Coordinates of C-alpha atoms in Angstrom, one line a residue:
M267 CA -0.1 0.1 -0.3
S268 CA 0.7 3.5 -0.9
T269 CA 2.2 5.6 2.0
A270 CA 0.4 9.2 2.0
I271 CA 1.6 12.2 4.9
L272 CA -1.2 15.1 5.6
T273 CA 1.4 17.9 6.6
G274 CA -0.2 20.8 8.5
P275 CA -3.0 21.6 10.8
P276 CA -6.4 19.5 10.4
V277 CA -8.9 21.2 9.4
P278 CA -11.9 20.4 10.5
G279 CA -14.9 19.3 8.0
S280 CA -12.2 17.7 5.6
S281 CA -12.8 14.4 3.3
L282 CA -9.1 14.8 2.1
E283 CA -8.2 11.8 4.0
G284 CA -11.3 9.4 3.6
D285 CA -10.1 11.1 -0.7
L286 CA -6.6 9.9 0.0
R287 CA -7.9 6.7 1.7
S288 CA -10.1 5.6 -1.3
L289 CA -7.3 6.1 -3.6
G290 CA -5.4 3.2 -2.0
F291 CA -3.2 5.3 0.5
D292 CA -2.3 4.8 4.1
V293 CA -2.9 7.8 5.3
R294 CA -0.3 9.5 8.6
V295 CA -0.6 13.1 9.4
S296 CA 2.4 14.9 9.9
P297 CA 2.8 18.6 11.6
G298 CA 6.0 19.5 9.9
A299 CA 8.8 18.8 7.1
E300 CA 11.1 16.8 9.7
E301 CA 8.5 14.8 11.5
T302 CA 7.5 13.7 7.5
A303 CA 10.8 12.9 6.8
A304 CA 10.1 10.5 9.6
L305 CA 7.4 8.9 8.3
I306 CA 8.9 8.3 5.0
A307 CA 12.3 6.4 5.7
A308 CA 9.5 4.2 8.0
A309 CA 7.8 4.1 4.6
P310 CA 8.6 0.1 3.2
A311 CA 11.4 1.3 0.3
A312 CA 9.2 -0.3 -2.6
D313 CA 6.4 2.1 -1.4
R314 CA 5.4 5.3 -3.4
V315 CA 4.6 8.0 -0.9
A316 CA 2.8 11.4 -0.9
V317 CA 2.7 14.5 1.0
V318 CA -0.1 16.7 0.6
D319 CA -1.5 19.9 2.3
T320 CA -4.2 19.7 5.2
R321 CA -5.5 22.6 3.4
F322 CA -5.9 21.0 -0.1
V323 CA -9.3 21.6 -1.8
G324 CA -10.2 20.1 -4.6
H325 CA -11.4 17.0 -6.7
V326 CA -10.0 13.3 -6.0
H327 CA -9.5 12.8 -9.5
A328 CA -6.9 15.8 -10.1
L329 CA -5.4 13.8 -6.8
R330 CA -5.8 10.9 -8.7
L331 CA -3.8 12.2 -11.9
A332 CA -0.8 13.7 -9.4
L333 CA -0.4 11.0 -7.0
T334 CA -1.3 7.6 -8.7
D335 CA -0.1 7.3 -11.7
P336 CA 2.8 5.1 -12.1
R337 CA 5.0 6.4 -15.4
F338 CA 6.0 8.9 -13.7
P339 CA 9.1 9.2 -10.6
A340 CA 7.5 12.0 -9.0
A341 CA 4.0 14.4 -9.7
A342 CA 2.9 17.0 -8.3
V343 CA -0.9 19.6 -8.1
P344 CA -0.5 22.2 -5.9
G345 CA -1.1 21.1 -2.5
A346 CA 0.2 17.5 -3.7
L347 CA 3.1 15.8 -4.3
T348 CA 4.6 12.3 -5.0
A349 CA 7.3 10.1 -5.8
R350 CA 8.1 6.2 -7.1
P351 CA 10.6 5.1 -5.0
E352 CA 13.0 5.6 -8.0
A353 CA 12.9 9.3 -7.0
R354 CA 12.1 9.1 -2.9
G355 CA 15.8 9.8 -2.3
A356 CA 16.0 12.6 -4.1
L357 CA 12.8 13.5 -1.7
T358 CA 14.6 13.0 1.8
R359 CA 17.5 15.0 0.6
A360 CA 14.5 17.7 -0.3
L361 CA 12.7 17.5 3.0
A362 CA 16.6 18.4 4.5
G363 CA 16.7 21.4 3.2
A364 CA 12.7 22.4 4.1
A365 CA 13.5 21.2 8.3
T366 CA 16.2 23.8 7.9
G367 CA 14.6 26.5 6.4
P368 CA 12.0 28.7 7.8
A369 CA 9.3 27.2 9.8
G370 CA 6.0 27.6 8.2
A371 CA 7.3 28.8 5.1
G372 CA 5.0 28.4 2.0
V373 CA 3.1 25.4 1.5
L374 CA 5.6 22.4 2.5
P375 CA 4.5 19.4 -0.4
D376 CA 5.1 22.6 -3.1
T377 CA 8.3 23.7 -1.9
L378 CA 9.2 19.8 -2.1
A379 CA 8.2 20.1 -5.4
G380 CA 10.6 23.2 -6.2
A381 CA 13.0 21.5 -4.8
L382 CA 13.0 17.8 -6.6
A383 CA 12.8 20.0 -10.2
D384 CA 15.8 22.3 -8.7
S385 CA 17.8 18.9 -8.2
G386 CA 17.3 17.6 -11.6
T387 CA 14.6 15.3 -10.7
A388 CA 11.7 15.7 -13.9
V389 CA 8.4 16.5 -11.7
H390 CA 5.4 15.4 -13.4
H391 CA 2.7 18.0 -13.5
P392 CA -0.8 17.1 -15.2
E393 CA -2.8 18.9 -17.1
L394 CA -6.3 19.4 -14.5
G395 CA -8.7 21.2 -17.4
S396 CA -11.3 22.1 -15.6
L397 CA -10.4 20.1 -11.9
V398 CA -9.4 22.1 -8.9
A399 CA -6.4 21.8 -7.4
T400 CA -5.4 24.7 -5.0
V401 CA -4.1 25.6 -1.5
P402 CA -6.7 28.0 0.5
G403 CA -5.5 30.3 2.2
D404 CA -8.0 32.0 4.1
D405 CA -11.7 31.0 5.2
G406 CA -13.0 33.0 2.0
S407 CA -10.2 31.1 -0.4
R408 CA -11.8 27.9 0.5
E409 CA -15.0 28.9 0.0
E410 CA -14.9 29.8 -3.5
A411 CA -12.7 26.6 -4.0
V412 CA -15.4 24.0 -2.1
A413 CA -17.9 26.1 -4.4
A414 CA -15.7 26.0 -7.9
V415 CA -15.1 22.0 -7.0
A416 CA -19.1 21.6 -6.5
A417 CA -19.7 23.2 -9.8
V418 CA -17.8 20.5 -11.8
D419 CA -18.8 17.2 -12.5
D420 CA -15.1 15.0 -11.3
E421 CA -16.5 12.3 -13.3
A422 CA -17.8 13.6 -16.4
V423 CA -14.6 14.8 -16.5
R424 CA -12.8 11.6 -16.0
L425 CA -14.7 10.0 -19.0
R426 CA -14.0 12.6 -21.0
S427 CA -10.3 12.4 -20.2
A428 CA -10.2 8.6 -20.7
V429 CA -10.6 8.6 -24.3
K430 CA -7.5 9.8 -26.6
A431 CA -7.4 13.4 -27.1
R432 CA -6.6 12.6 -31.6
D433 CA -8.5 9.8 -33.1
G434 CA -10.2 9.2 -36.6
F435 CA -13.3 9.6 -37.5
F436 CA -15.0 6.3 -36.9
T437 CA -13.6 5.9 -34.0
T438 CA -14.6 8.8 -31.8
Y439 CA -18.0 8.8 -33.7
G440 CA -18.7 5.2 -33.3
V441 CA -16.9 3.8 -30.6
S442 CA -15.9 6.2 -27.9
P443 CA -19.1 7.4 -27.5
Y444 CA -20.4 4.3 -25.3
S445 CA -16.6 2.4 -24.8
R446 CA -16.0 4.8 -22.4
Y447 CA -19.0 3.8 -20.2
I448 CA -17.4 -0.2 -20.7
A449 CA -14.5 1.4 -19.5
R450 CA -16.3 2.6 -16.8
W451 CA -17.5 -0.1 -16.0
C452 CA -14.6 -2.7 -16.3
A453 CA -13.2 -0.4 -13.7
R454 CA -15.7 -0.3 -11.3
R455 CA -15.8 -4.6 -11.3
G456 CA -11.9 -4.4 -10.9
L457 CA -10.8 -4.9 -14.3
T458 CA -8.0 -4.6 -16.0
P459 CA -6.6 -3.0 -18.9
N460 CA -4.5 -6.2 -20.0
Q461 CA -7.9 -8.4 -19.2
V462 CA -9.5 -6.7 -21.4
T463 CA -6.5 -6.3 -23.7
T464 CA -6.6 -9.8 -24.0
A465 CA -10.4 -10.5 -24.6
S466 CA -10.3 -8.0 -27.5
L467 CA -7.5 -10.0 -28.9
F468 CA -9.3 -14.0 -28.5
T469 CA -12.6 -12.0 -29.9
A470 CA -10.4 -11.1 -33.0
L471 CA -9.0 -14.7 -33.3
I472 CA -11.8 -16.1 -32.9
A473 CA -13.3 -14.2 -35.8
A474 CA -10.2 -14.7 -37.9
G475 CA -11.7 -18.8 -36.7
C476 CA -15.4 -17.8 -38.1
A477 CA -14.0 -16.3 -41.6
A478 CA -11.5 -19.4 -42.0
T479 CA -14.9 -21.6 -42.3
G480 CA -15.5 -20.2 -45.8
T481 CA -20.0 -20.0 -45.1
R482 CA -21.4 -16.8 -45.7
G483 CA -22.4 -17.4 -41.9
G484 CA -19.1 -17.7 -40.7
Y485 CA -18.4 -14.1 -42.6
V486 CA -22.0 -12.6 -41.4
A487 CA -20.1 -13.9 -37.8
A488 CA -16.5 -12.7 -38.2
G489 CA -17.7 -8.8 -39.5
V490 CA -19.4 -8.7 -35.9
L491 CA -16.9 -10.1 -34.0
L492 CA -13.7 -8.1 -35.7
I493 CA -16.4 -4.7 -34.4
V494 CA -16.3 -6.5 -31.1
S495 CA -12.5 -6.6 -31.0
F496 CA -12.5 -3.4 -32.0
V497 CA -14.9 -2.1 -29.0
L498 CA -12.0 -3.7 -26.5
D499 CA -9.6 -2.5 -28.7
C500 CA -10.6 0.9 -27.2
T501 CA -11.8 0.1 -24.1
D502 CA -8.8 -0.9 -22.9
G503 CA -6.8 2.1 -23.1
Q504 CA -9.8 3.9 -21.7
L505 CA -9.7 1.8 -19.0
A506 CA -6.3 2.2 -18.5
R507 CA -6.8 5.9 -18.7
Y508 CA -9.9 6.2 -16.6
S509 CA -7.9 4.4 -14.0
L510 CA -4.2 5.3 -14.5
Q511 CA -3.7 1.2 -14.7
Y512 CA -0.4 1.5 -16.9
S513 CA 2.2 -1.2 -17.0
T514 CA 5.1 -2.7 -18.6
M515 CA 3.0 -5.6 -19.8
G516 CA 0.0 -3.7 -20.5
A517 CA 2.2 -1.1 -23.0
W518 CA 3.9 -5.0 -25.1
L519 CA 0.0 -6.2 -25.1
D520 CA -1.7 -3.2 -26.3
A521 CA 1.8 -2.4 -28.7
T522 CA 1.8 -5.4 -30.4
F523 CA -1.7 -7.0 -30.6
D524 CA -3.4 -4.4 -32.6
R525 CA -1.4 -5.8 -35.0
A526 CA -1.7 -10.1 -34.2
K527 CA -5.1 -9.8 -34.3
E528 CA -5.4 -7.7 -37.8
Y529 CA -2.4 -10.1 -38.9
A530 CA -4.7 -13.4 -37.6
Y531 CA -7.4 -12.3 -39.1
Y532 CA -5.5 -11.7 -43.1
A533 CA -5.1 -15.7 -42.3
G534 CA -8.5 -16.6 -41.4
L535 CA -10.0 -15.0 -44.8
A536 CA -7.9 -16.4 -47.3
L537 CA -8.3 -19.7 -45.5
G538 CA -11.6 -19.4 -45.7
A539 CA -11.0 -18.2 -49.3
A540 CA -8.9 -21.8 -50.2
R541 CA -12.1 -24.1 -48.3
G542 CA -14.1 -22.0 -51.4
G543 CA -11.9 -22.6 -54.1
D544 CA -10.0 -19.0 -54.7
D545 CA -6.3 -19.3 -53.5
V546 CA -5.9 -15.5 -52.1
W547 CA -3.2 -15.6 -50.0
A548 CA -0.4 -14.0 -51.8
L549 CA -3.0 -11.1 -52.0
A550 CA -3.3 -11.3 -47.7
L551 CA 0.2 -11.7 -47.5
G552 CA 0.7 -8.5 -49.8
A553 CA -2.1 -6.5 -47.6
M554 CA 0.3 -8.2 -44.7
V555 CA 3.7 -6.2 -46.6
L556 CA 1.7 -3.0 -47.4
Q557 CA 0.4 -2.1 -44.4
T558 CA 3.2 -2.8 -42.6
C559 CA 5.5 -1.0 -45.1
R560 CA 3.2 1.5 -44.4
H561 CA 3.6 1.5 -40.2
V562 CA 7.4 1.5 -41.2
V563 CA 7.2 5.1 -43.5
D564 CA 5.8 6.3 -40.1
F565 CA 8.0 5.6 -37.4
S566 CA 10.6 6.1 -39.3
F567 CA 10.1 9.7 -40.5
N568 CA 8.7 10.2 -36.6
E569 CA 12.2 8.8 -35.0
A570 CA 14.3 11.3 -37.5
N571 CA 12.5 14.1 -36.8
H572 CA 11.5 13.4 -33.4
D573 CA 14.4 16.1 -31.7
A574 CA 15.3 17.9 -35.2
V575 CA 16.5 21.2 -34.3
A576 CA 14.8 24.3 -36.7
N577 CA 12.3 21.8 -37.9
T578 CA 10.1 24.0 -39.6
S579 CA 8.8 23.7 -44.0
P580 CA 6.3 25.7 -45.1
T581 CA 4.6 21.7 -45.6
A582 CA 4.3 21.6 -42.4
A583 CA 3.3 25.0 -41.9
L584 CA 0.2 24.1 -44.5
S585 CA -0.5 21.5 -42.7
G586 CA -1.1 23.2 -39.3
R587 CA -3.5 25.3 -41.1
L588 CA -5.4 22.7 -42.5
D589 CA -5.6 21.5 -39.3
S590 CA -7.1 24.3 -37.8
V591 CA -10.1 24.0 -40.2
G592 CA -12.5 21.9 -38.9
W593 CA -13.7 19.2 -41.5
T594 CA -10.3 19.1 -43.1
V595 CA -8.8 17.5 -39.8
W596 CA -11.4 14.4 -40.0
V597 CA -10.9 14.8 -44.4
R598 CA -7.3 14.2 -44.1
R599 CA -7.5 11.6 -41.2
M600 CA -10.0 9.4 -42.9
I601 CA -8.0 9.7 -46.4
V602 CA -5.0 7.3 -44.6
L603 CA -7.7 4.5 -43.8
P604 CA -6.6 4.4 -39.8
I605 CA -7.2 1.2 -38.1
G606 CA -11.3 2.0 -37.1
E607 CA -11.6 3.3 -41.1
R608 CA -10.1 0.4 -41.7
W609 CA -11.8 -2.4 -39.7
A610 CA -14.8 -1.2 -40.2
M611 CA -14.2 -1.6 -43.9
I612 CA -13.4 -4.9 -43.3
A613 CA -15.6 -6.5 -41.0
V614 CA -18.4 -5.4 -43.0
L615 CA -17.3 -5.7 -46.7
T616 CA -16.1 -9.6 -45.2
A617 CA -19.4 -10.0 -44.0
L618 CA -21.5 -9.0 -47.6
T619 CA -18.7 -9.8 -50.3
T620 CA -15.3 -12.4 -50.6
P621 CA -12.1 -12.4 -49.2
R622 CA -10.9 -11.0 -52.4
I623 CA -12.9 -8.1 -52.7
V624 CA -12.0 -7.8 -49.0
F625 CA -8.0 -7.8 -50.1
W626 CA -7.9 -5.7 -52.7
A627 CA -10.1 -2.7 -51.3
L628 CA -7.4 -3.2 -48.8
L629 CA -4.6 -2.9 -51.2
I630 CA -5.9 -0.1 -53.0
G631 CA -6.4 1.3 -50.1
C632 CA -3.9 1.4 -48.0
G633 CA -1.6 1.7 -51.3
F634 CA -3.7 5.0 -51.6
A635 CA -3.6 6.2 -48.3
A636 CA 0.8 5.5 -48.2
C637 CA 1.1 7.4 -51.1
Y638 CA -0.5 10.6 -49.5
T639 CA 1.2 9.8 -46.4
T640 CA 4.6 9.3 -48.0
A641 CA 4.0 12.2 -50.8
G642 CA 3.5 14.7 -47.4
R643 CA 6.4 13.4 -45.6
L644 CA 8.6 13.6 -48.6
L645 CA 7.8 17.6 -49.3
R646 CA 8.6 18.1 -45.7
S647 CA 11.2 17.0 -45.7
V648 CA 12.9 18.1 -48.6
T649 CA 11.6 21.4 -47.6
R650 CA 12.2 21.2 -44.3
K651 CA 15.5 23.2 -42.5
A652 CA 16.5 20.9 -39.7
V653 CA 19.4 19.5 -37.9
R654 CA 19.0 16.3 -37.4
T655 CA 20.2 14.8 -34.4
D656 CA 22.9 11.6 -32.8
R657 CA 20.0 10.3 -31.1
A658 CA 18.1 10.2 -34.3
A659 CA 20.3 8.6 -36.8
Q660 CA 21.0 5.9 -34.1
A661 CA 16.7 5.7 -33.8
L662 CA 17.3 4.4 -37.7
A663 CA 20.0 2.6 -37.3
D664 CA 17.9 0.6 -34.9
L665 CA 15.0 0.4 -37.5
A666 CA 17.1 -0.5 -40.6
D667 CA 17.8 -3.8 -38.3
S668 CA 21.1 -4.3 -40.5
G669 CA 23.2 -7.9 -39.1
P670 CA 26.7 -8.7 -39.4
L671 CA 27.1 -9.3 -43.2
A672 CA 25.5 -5.5 -43.7
G673 CA 27.7 -4.7 -40.6
A674 CA 31.1 -5.2 -42.2
V675 CA 30.3 -4.1 -46.0
A676 CA 29.3 -0.8 -43.8
R677 CA 32.6 -0.7 -42.1
V678 CA 34.9 -1.5 -45.1
T679 CA 33.1 1.0 -46.8
A680 CA 32.5 4.1 -44.8
P681 CA 35.1 6.3 -46.0
L682 CA 33.4 5.6 -49.3
A683 CA 30.1 6.6 -48.3
R684 CA 31.9 10.0 -46.6
R685 CA 32.4 11.6 -49.9
L686 CA 29.1 10.5 -51.7
P687 CA 26.1 12.7 -52.0
A688 CA 24.2 13.4 -49.3
L689 CA 20.8 11.6 -51.5
A690 CA 23.2 8.2 -51.9
A691 CA 22.5 6.6 -48.7
P692 CA 18.3 6.6 -49.9
V693 CA 18.7 5.7 -53.4
I694 CA 21.3 3.1 -53.0
A695 CA 18.9 1.0 -50.5
L696 CA 16.1 1.4 -52.9
L697 CA 18.3 0.3 -56.2
G698 CA 19.6 -2.8 -53.4
A699 CA 15.3 -2.9 -53.0
V700 CA 14.2 -3.0 -56.5
A701 CA 17.4 -5.5 -57.8
V702 CA 16.1 -8.4 -55.5
T703 CA 12.9 -8.3 -55.2
A704 CA 12.1 -8.0 -59.3
T705 CA 14.5 -10.5 -60.0
A706 CA 12.5 -12.8 -57.3
A707 CA 9.9 -12.4 -59.2
L708 CA 11.0 -12.2 -62.8
A709 CA 13.4 -15.3 -62.4
D710 CA 12.2 -18.3 -62.7
F711 CA 11.6 -20.7 -59.5
G712 CA 15.4 -22.4 -58.7
S713 CA 17.4 -19.8 -60.6
P714 CA 20.8 -18.7 -59.4
W715 CA 19.5 -15.1 -60.3
P716 CA 17.9 -14.5 -57.4
L717 CA 20.4 -15.5 -55.2
A718 CA 22.8 -13.0 -57.1
A719 CA 20.6 -9.8 -56.6
A720 CA 20.5 -11.0 -52.8
A721 CA 24.3 -10.8 -52.5
V722 CA 24.5 -7.4 -54.3
Y723 CA 21.7 -6.3 -51.9
V724 CA 24.3 -7.4 -48.9
L725 CA 26.4 -5.0 -50.6
T726 CA 24.7 -2.3 -50.8
S727 CA 22.5 -2.4 -47.5
G728 CA 25.9 -1.7 -45.8
I729 CA 26.7 1.0 -48.0
A730 CA 23.4 2.6 -47.2
V731 CA 24.2 1.9 -43.4
A732 CA 28.0 3.5 -43.7
R733 CA 27.2 6.9 -42.9
P734 CA 25.1 8.1 -40.4
L735 CA 21.6 8.3 -42.1
K736 CA 21.1 11.8 -40.7
G737 CA 20.3 13.4 -44.3
A738 CA 16.8 15.1 -45.0
L739 CA 15.5 11.5 -47.2
D740 CA 17.9 9.2 -44.9
W741 CA 14.3 7.8 -42.8
L742 CA 13.6 6.2 -46.3
V743 CA 16.7 4.1 -46.1
P744 CA 14.4 1.5 -42.9
P745 CA 11.1 1.3 -45.1
F746 CA 13.3 0.3 -48.3
F747 CA 14.8 -2.6 -46.5
R748 CA 11.2 -3.8 -45.5
A749 CA 9.8 -4.1 -48.7
A750 CA 13.0 -5.5 -49.9
E751 CA 12.9 -8.3 -47.4
Y752 CA 9.3 -8.7 -47.3
G753 CA 8.6 -8.3 -51.4
T754 CA 11.5 -10.7 -52.1
V755 CA 9.8 -13.4 -49.3
L756 CA 6.7 -13.1 -51.1
A757 CA 8.0 -13.4 -54.8
L758 CA 9.9 -16.5 -54.3
A759 CA 7.1 -18.1 -52.9
A760 CA 4.3 -17.0 -55.7
R761 CA 6.7 -18.1 -57.9
A762 CA 7.4 -21.4 -56.4
D763 CA 3.7 -21.9 -57.4
A764 CA 3.6 -25.2 -54.6
P765 CA 0.6 -25.6 -52.3
G766 CA 1.3 -24.3 -48.9
A767 CA 4.3 -22.1 -50.0
L768 CA 2.1 -19.3 -49.5
P769 CA 1.0 -19.6 -46.3
A770 CA 4.5 -20.6 -45.3
A771 CA 5.9 -16.9 -46.7
F772 CA 2.8 -15.6 -44.5
G773 CA 4.2 -17.0 -41.3
L774 CA 7.7 -15.8 -42.0
V775 CA 6.5 -12.4 -43.1
A776 CA 4.4 -11.9 -39.4
A777 CA 7.7 -13.6 -37.5
V778 CA 10.1 -11.0 -39.0
A779 CA 7.8 -8.0 -38.9
Y780 CA 6.3 -9.0 -35.3
H781 CA 10.3 -8.4 -34.4
H782 CA 10.4 -4.6 -36.4
Y783 CA 7.1 -3.9 -34.1
D784 CA 9.0 -4.8 -31.3
T785 CA 12.0 -3.2 -32.0
V786 CA 10.0 0.2 -32.9
Y787 CA 8.1 0.2 -29.5
R788 CA 11.5 -0.5 -27.6
I789 CA 12.4 2.8 -29.2
R790 CA 9.4 4.2 -28.1
G791 CA 9.7 3.6 -25.3
G792 CA 12.8 5.1 -24.3
T793 CA 14.9 1.6 -23.8
G794 CA 16.7 1.1 -27.0
A795 CA 16.7 -1.1 -29.5
P796 CA 16.5 -5.3 -28.7
P797 CA 19.7 -6.4 -28.1
R798 CA 22.4 -6.7 -30.6
W799 CA 23.3 -10.1 -30.2
L800 CA 19.6 -10.9 -31.4
V801 CA 20.1 -9.5 -34.4
R802 CA 22.6 -11.3 -35.3
V803 CA 21.0 -14.5 -34.3
I804 CA 18.2 -13.8 -36.7
G805 CA 20.5 -12.4 -39.5
G806 CA 19.3 -8.9 -39.8
H807 CA 17.2 -8.0 -42.7
E808 CA 20.3 -8.4 -45.9
G809 CA 21.0 -12.2 -43.8
R810 CA 17.3 -13.2 -44.2
V811 CA 16.9 -12.2 -47.8
L812 CA 20.2 -14.0 -48.5
A813 CA 19.1 -17.3 -46.4
V814 CA 15.9 -17.6 -48.2
T815 CA 17.3 -17.3 -51.8
L816 CA 20.2 -19.9 -51.1
L817 CA 16.8 -21.7 -50.3
A818 CA 15.0 -21.2 -53.2
A819 CA 18.2 -22.4 -55.2
L820 CA 18.4 -25.0 -53.3
V821 CA 15.5 -26.6 -52.0
A822 CA 13.1 -28.4 -55.1
A823 CA 9.6 -25.8 -55.2
P824 CA 7.0 -28.7 -53.1
D825 CA 9.9 -28.7 -50.5
F826 CA 10.5 -24.4 -50.2
R827 CA 7.0 -24.5 -47.8
W828 CA 9.2 -26.5 -45.3
A829 CA 12.1 -24.4 -45.4
L830 CA 10.1 -21.1 -44.9
T831 CA 8.4 -22.8 -42.2
A832 CA 11.4 -24.1 -40.2
L833 CA 12.8 -20.7 -40.9
A834 CA 10.1 -18.4 -39.8
A835 CA 9.7 -21.3 -36.6
A836 CA 12.7 -19.9 -35.4
V837 CA 12.6 -16.6 -35.7
A838 CA 9.6 -16.8 -34.1
L839 CA 11.0 -18.5 -31.2
V840 CA 14.1 -16.6 -30.8
V841 CA 12.5 -13.4 -31.1
L842 CA 9.6 -14.0 -28.9
V843 CA 10.8 -15.1 -26.3
E844 CA 13.6 -12.4 -25.8
S845 CA 10.4 -9.7 -26.8
V846 CA 8.3 -11.7 -23.4
R847 CA 11.6 -11.2 -21.7
F848 CA 12.2 -7.8 -21.8
W849 CA 8.4 -6.8 -21.6
V850 CA 7.5 -8.6 -18.3
S851 CA 11.3 -7.4 -17.1
S852 CA 11.4 -4.5 -14.6
G853 CA 13.6 -2.7 -16.9
A854 CA 11.1 -1.5 -19.6
P855 CA 9.0 1.0 -19.5
A856 CA 5.6 2.0 -17.4
V857 CA 3.8 3.7 -20.4
H858 CA 0.2 2.5 -22.6
D859 CA 1.1 3.8 -26.0
E860 CA -1.7 5.8 -27.4
G861 CA -0.9 4.0 -30.8
E862 CA -0.9 5.9 -34.2
L863 CA -3.8 6.2 -36.3
A864 CA -3.1 3.7 -38.8

């Protein structure tokens, strides 16, 4: 249990002690800084502690936001301060300084918050909006503060704040108006976001199973269940924000299950179509490749410009002006076919049409969205005057997923790469990607030409990352690598024209894509990319491309599916074991990812 220490003389009629107990705090009373320091020292070292002025007047949700959010080592609102174990040492030192200061000077929690900030400890100050949090100095001010508290519905604010501030049109108007109440229902029954996230996954898997039946009834049930899964997917984040239940496990589940649900549903549709005599595995794999590459474009661009200096451009300014007009905001969000609109389209088309139509709609819609967003980012990049940091360059290098072969080439060619033009990295990466994917698509299965093209791809991949990726368009390098790897696997499986080759290729791309998504969310959490040994063990993108083309050259077409299946199983085993180890460890970030629109 966390400990809250009330400082100062008691205030008759105050509900503060009860409010703190309702938030899970064991309440202690202290007359001053010295006694507060003693109480903090007596609290278990692994516990959160809070210091609250007895004169505090405010909403319970304001206290909840300040005192119970697990993402921040220290947080404060006027009159209340909290410190997690990692910030308790700094709090103790701040209390020692306060104890030597003038007796009764100021509001102790506010003094401590200032001292923590001055000492270099980050203190989070939550956005309160219309919520009240204050320490009135006299009876008149206290009456005004109490009236201000009564004038604002604490629960209504809490419900509104549970909804993500920026979301798609379908999610905002078709799901969130009622899913927030489902989130509150879950909170009042003690359900956790992780349980809701898991329920969403199971619902989507059942939907995929229904789609795999290949019957019209199965397709209708699959469409309905996919929408239910999406509602639960919205609910888990709203429940986390409503009850501030952020966790390391929640970060991992929420970050990866969306993709697992969507791609499992693709597989279900492909299985259902096969039952009806229509082989759409190439379309299913193409849809997954397109969607994954589209996400990599988003991730790479954002990381490249995350902390860029002088990060402005005329295109960005125009985008900001368009966002100031209400209807253009929704049009632009819908054009990119975000997850809400995309899943709604998939669900409706599944129920009413065929899997082939579903996949063609996905390919056309996501293809247009990818062209729109990528074109905008290209314009921003070429018109933006920005200095990109070492952190951004390292993030792009991590997203590139270069293995030992590309690393060796990069070390050898580094002197040459430094003399190449600014656009050399993305151009060389693109040329290598086109060479290997086009050769795999055009050459006969079993031909040595894809293997030769893969060897060239190893060279171009190493040269592309031989110098820091700080150029205006260097963020394109990771997407080009992803398109090359996934596209080569798709092309070779299609050229094999053997039963089971495309489903096996789907499994291999899914396993590798999980590794790439896992890399993204580790970087977002501030803990850096997966360990280098993992990248070396699974070969890096260029090593896997070389391995797949070598297998295609050595293995007969009917046996190619078994080779791909074995490779997929090996990659999945290593990647999943390391991912689970990381995300359930204490070193993983305690966040609940807000997610991207796509």
